PDB file of C-alpha atoms in Angstrom:
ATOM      1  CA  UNK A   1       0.000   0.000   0.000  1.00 95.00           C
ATOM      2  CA  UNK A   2       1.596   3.595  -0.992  1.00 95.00           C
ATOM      3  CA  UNK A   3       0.751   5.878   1.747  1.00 96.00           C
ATOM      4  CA  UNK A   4       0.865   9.749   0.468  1.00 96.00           C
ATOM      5  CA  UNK A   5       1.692  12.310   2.918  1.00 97.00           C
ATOM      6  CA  UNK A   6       3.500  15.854   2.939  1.00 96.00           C
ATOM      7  CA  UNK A   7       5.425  14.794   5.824  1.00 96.00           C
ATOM      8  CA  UNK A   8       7.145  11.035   5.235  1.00 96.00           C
ATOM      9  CA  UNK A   9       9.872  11.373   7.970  1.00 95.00           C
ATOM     10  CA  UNK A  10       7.317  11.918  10.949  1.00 96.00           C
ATOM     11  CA  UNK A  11       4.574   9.335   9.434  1.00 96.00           C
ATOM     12  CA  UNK A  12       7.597   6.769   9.224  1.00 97.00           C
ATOM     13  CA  UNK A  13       8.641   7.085  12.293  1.00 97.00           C
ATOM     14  CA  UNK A  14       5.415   7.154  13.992  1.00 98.00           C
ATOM     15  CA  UNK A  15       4.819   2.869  12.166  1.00 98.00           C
ATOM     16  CA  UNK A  16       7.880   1.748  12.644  1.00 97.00           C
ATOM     17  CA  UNK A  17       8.283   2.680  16.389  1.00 97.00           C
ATOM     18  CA  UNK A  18       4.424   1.280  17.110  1.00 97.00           C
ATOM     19  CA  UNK A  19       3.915  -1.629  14.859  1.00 97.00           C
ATOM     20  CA  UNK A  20       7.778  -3.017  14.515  1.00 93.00           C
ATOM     21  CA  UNK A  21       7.899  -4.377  11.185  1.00 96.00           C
ATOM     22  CA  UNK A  22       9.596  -6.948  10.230  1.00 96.00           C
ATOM     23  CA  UNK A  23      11.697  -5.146   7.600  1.00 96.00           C
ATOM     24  CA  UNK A  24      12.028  -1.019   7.607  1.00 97.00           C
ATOM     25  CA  UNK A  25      14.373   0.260   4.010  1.00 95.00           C
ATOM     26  CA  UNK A  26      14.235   2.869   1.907  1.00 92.00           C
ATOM     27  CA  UNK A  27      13.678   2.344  -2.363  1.00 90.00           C
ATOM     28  CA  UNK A  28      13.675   4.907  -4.645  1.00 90.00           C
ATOM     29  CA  UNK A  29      12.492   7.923  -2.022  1.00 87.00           C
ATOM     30  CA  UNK A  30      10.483   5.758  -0.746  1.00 92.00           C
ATOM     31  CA  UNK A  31      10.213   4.720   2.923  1.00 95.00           C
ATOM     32  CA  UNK A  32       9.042   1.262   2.878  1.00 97.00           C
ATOM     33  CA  UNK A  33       7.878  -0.903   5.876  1.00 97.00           C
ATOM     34  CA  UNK A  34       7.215  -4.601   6.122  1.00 97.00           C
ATOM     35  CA  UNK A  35       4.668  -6.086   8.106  1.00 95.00           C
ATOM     36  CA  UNK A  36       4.583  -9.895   7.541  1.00 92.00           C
ATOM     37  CA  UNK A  37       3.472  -9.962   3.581  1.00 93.00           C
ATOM     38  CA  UNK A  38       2.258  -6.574   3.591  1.00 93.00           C
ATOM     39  CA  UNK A  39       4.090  -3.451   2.628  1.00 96.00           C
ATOM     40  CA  UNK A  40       3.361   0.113   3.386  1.00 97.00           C
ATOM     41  CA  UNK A  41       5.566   2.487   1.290  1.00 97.00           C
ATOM     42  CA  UNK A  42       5.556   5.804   2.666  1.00 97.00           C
ATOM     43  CA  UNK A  43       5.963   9.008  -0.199  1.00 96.00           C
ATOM     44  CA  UNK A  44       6.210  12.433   0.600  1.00 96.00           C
ATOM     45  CA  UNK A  45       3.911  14.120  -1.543  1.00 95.00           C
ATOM     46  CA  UNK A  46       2.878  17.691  -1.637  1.00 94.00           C
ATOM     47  CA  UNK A  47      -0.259  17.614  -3.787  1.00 96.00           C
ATOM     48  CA  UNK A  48      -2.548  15.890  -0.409  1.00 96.00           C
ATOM     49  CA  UNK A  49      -3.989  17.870   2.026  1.00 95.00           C
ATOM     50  CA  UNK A  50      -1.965  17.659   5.840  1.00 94.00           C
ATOM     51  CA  UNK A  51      -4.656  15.427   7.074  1.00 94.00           C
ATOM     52  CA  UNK A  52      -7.784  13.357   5.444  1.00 94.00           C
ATOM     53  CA  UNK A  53     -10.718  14.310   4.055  1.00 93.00           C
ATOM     54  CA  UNK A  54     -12.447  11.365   5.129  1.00 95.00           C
ATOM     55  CA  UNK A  55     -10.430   9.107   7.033  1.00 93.00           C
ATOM     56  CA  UNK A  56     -12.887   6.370   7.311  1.00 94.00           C
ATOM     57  CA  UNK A  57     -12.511   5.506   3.868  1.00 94.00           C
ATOM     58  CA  UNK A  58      -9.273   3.658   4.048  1.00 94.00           C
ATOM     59  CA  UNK A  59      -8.688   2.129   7.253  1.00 96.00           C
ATOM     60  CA  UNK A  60      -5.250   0.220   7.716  1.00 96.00           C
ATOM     61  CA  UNK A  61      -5.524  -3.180   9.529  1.00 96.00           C
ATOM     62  CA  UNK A  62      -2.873  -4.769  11.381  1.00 96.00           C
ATOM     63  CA  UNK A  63      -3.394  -8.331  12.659  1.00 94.00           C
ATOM     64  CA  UNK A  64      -1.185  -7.987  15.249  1.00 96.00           C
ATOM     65  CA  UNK A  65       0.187 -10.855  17.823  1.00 94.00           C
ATOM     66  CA  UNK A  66       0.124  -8.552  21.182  1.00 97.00           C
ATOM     67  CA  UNK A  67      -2.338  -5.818  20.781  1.00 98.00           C
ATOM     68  CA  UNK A  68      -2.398  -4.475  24.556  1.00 98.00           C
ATOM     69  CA  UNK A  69       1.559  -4.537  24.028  1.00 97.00           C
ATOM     70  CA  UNK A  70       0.966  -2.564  20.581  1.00 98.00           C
ATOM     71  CA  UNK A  71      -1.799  -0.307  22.194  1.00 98.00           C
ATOM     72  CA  UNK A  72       0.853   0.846  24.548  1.00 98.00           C
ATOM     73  CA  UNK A  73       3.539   1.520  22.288  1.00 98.00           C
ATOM     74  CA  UNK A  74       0.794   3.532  20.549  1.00 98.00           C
ATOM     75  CA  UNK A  75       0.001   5.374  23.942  1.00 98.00           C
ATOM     76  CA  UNK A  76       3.568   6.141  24.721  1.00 97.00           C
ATOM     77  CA  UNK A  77       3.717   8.301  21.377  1.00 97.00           C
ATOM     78  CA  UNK A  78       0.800  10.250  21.864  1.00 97.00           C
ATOM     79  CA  UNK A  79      -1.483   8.690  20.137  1.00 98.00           C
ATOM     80  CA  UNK A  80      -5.195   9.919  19.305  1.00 98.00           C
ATOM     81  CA  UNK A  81      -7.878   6.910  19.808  1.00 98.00           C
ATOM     82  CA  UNK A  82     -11.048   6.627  17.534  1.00 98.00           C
ATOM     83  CA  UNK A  83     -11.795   3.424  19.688  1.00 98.00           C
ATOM     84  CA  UNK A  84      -9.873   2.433  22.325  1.00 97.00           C
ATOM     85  CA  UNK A  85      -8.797  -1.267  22.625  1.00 97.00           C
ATOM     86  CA  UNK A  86     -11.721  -3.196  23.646  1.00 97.00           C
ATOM     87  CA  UNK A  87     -12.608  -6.546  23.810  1.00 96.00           C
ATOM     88  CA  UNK A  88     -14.994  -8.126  21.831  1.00 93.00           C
ATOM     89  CA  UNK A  89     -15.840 -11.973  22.438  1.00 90.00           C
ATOM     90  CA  UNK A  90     -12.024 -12.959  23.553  1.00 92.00           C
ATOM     91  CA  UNK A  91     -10.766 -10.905  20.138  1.00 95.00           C
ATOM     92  CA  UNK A  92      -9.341  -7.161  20.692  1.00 97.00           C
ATOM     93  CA  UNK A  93      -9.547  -4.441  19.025  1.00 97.00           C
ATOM     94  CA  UNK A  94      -9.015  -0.866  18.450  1.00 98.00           C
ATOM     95  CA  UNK A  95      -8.767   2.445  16.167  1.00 98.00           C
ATOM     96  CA  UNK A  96      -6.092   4.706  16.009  1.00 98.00           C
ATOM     97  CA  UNK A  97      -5.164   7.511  14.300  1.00 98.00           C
ATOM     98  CA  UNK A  98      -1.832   7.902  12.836  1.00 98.00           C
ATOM     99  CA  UNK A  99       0.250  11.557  13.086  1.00 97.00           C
ATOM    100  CA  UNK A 100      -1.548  12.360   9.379  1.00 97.00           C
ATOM    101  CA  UNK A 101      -5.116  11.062  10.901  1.00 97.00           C
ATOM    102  CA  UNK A 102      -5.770   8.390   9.016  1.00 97.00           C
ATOM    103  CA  UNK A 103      -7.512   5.075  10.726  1.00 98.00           C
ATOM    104  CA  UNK A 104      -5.530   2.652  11.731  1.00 98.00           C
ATOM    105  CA  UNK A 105      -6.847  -0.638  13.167  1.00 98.00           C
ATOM    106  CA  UNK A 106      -4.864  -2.866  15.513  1.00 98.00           C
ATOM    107  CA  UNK A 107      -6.661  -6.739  15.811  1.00 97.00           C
ATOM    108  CA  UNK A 108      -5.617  -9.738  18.099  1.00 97.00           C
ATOM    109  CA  UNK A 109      -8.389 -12.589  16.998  1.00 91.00           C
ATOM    110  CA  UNK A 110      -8.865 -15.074  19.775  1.00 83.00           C
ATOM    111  CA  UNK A 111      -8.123 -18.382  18.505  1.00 84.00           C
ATOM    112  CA  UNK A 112     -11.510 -19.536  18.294  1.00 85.00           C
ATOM    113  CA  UNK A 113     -11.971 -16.535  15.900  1.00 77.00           C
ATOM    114  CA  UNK A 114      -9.606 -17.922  13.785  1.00 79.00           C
ATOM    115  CA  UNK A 115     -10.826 -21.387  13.768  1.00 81.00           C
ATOM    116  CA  UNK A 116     -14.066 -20.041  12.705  1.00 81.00           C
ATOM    117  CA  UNK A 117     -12.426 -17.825  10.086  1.00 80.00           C
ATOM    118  CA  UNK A 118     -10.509 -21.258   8.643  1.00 81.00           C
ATOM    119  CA  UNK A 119     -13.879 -22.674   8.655  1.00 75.00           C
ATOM    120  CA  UNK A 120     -13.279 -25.052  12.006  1.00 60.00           C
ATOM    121  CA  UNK A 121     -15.779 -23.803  13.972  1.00 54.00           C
TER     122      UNK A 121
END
C-alpha cells in the first residue's frame, strides 16, 4: 500500500516505532515498511492535504500478535484513539489515528476466531 503524505519522515517514524515491522528500508524515495506480507511504502507528496478528508474511507488493519503490548507503544507516542482497545468476544480491538489522521486498526483474533475464520468452527 503507498501511503501519500507531505510529511514522510514523521509518518515513518510514527509505524515503525508502534507496529515493529519486520523489515524497515528505503527504495527509490520511498520509505518502505514490512509487516509480515504486507508493505506500506511511505511518499512524501505535496499535492494531499496535511490530514484526510475522510479518514474512514481507508482504514489500515494490522493483525497484530500482542495488541495491549501494541496499544501501549501507541500510547507512549501520543497517540489519538477513535476506539480504544476493547474486547470483543475474547478478540481485541481498536482504532487509532496515525500523526496524518488516518484510521488505523490494531486486531488480536482469539483463537476460536480464527478457527471459525478457517472454517473449524
Amino acid at each position: 500500500m503507498l501511503l501519500a503524505t507531505r510529511d514522510p519522515d514523521r509518518l515513518h517514524a510514527w509505524y515503525a516505532a508502534v507496529l515493529d515491522p519486520q523489515e524497515d528500508d528505503g527504495m527509490d524515495g520511498y520509505r518502505v515498511l514490512r509487516f509480515g506480507h504486507f508493505h506500506l511504502l511511505i511518499d512524501h507528496r505535496s499535492d494531499v492535504a496535511a490530514e484526510p478528508a475522510e479518514p474512514a474511507r481507508t482504514i489500515l488493519n494490522f493483525d497484530v500478535g500482542d495488541a495491549r503490548a501494541v496499544a501501549a507503544r501507541m500510547d507512549a507516542a501520543g497517540t489519538e484513539w477513535l476506539a480504544p482497545l476493547e474486547d470483543r468476544d475474547g478478540s481485541l480491538f481498536a482504532t487509532a489515528l496515525d500523526p496524518d489522521g488516518n484510521y488505523v486498526q490494531i486486531i488480536q483474533l482469539s483463537e476460536q476466531h480464527r478457527a471459525a475464520m478457517d472454517g473449524g468452527a
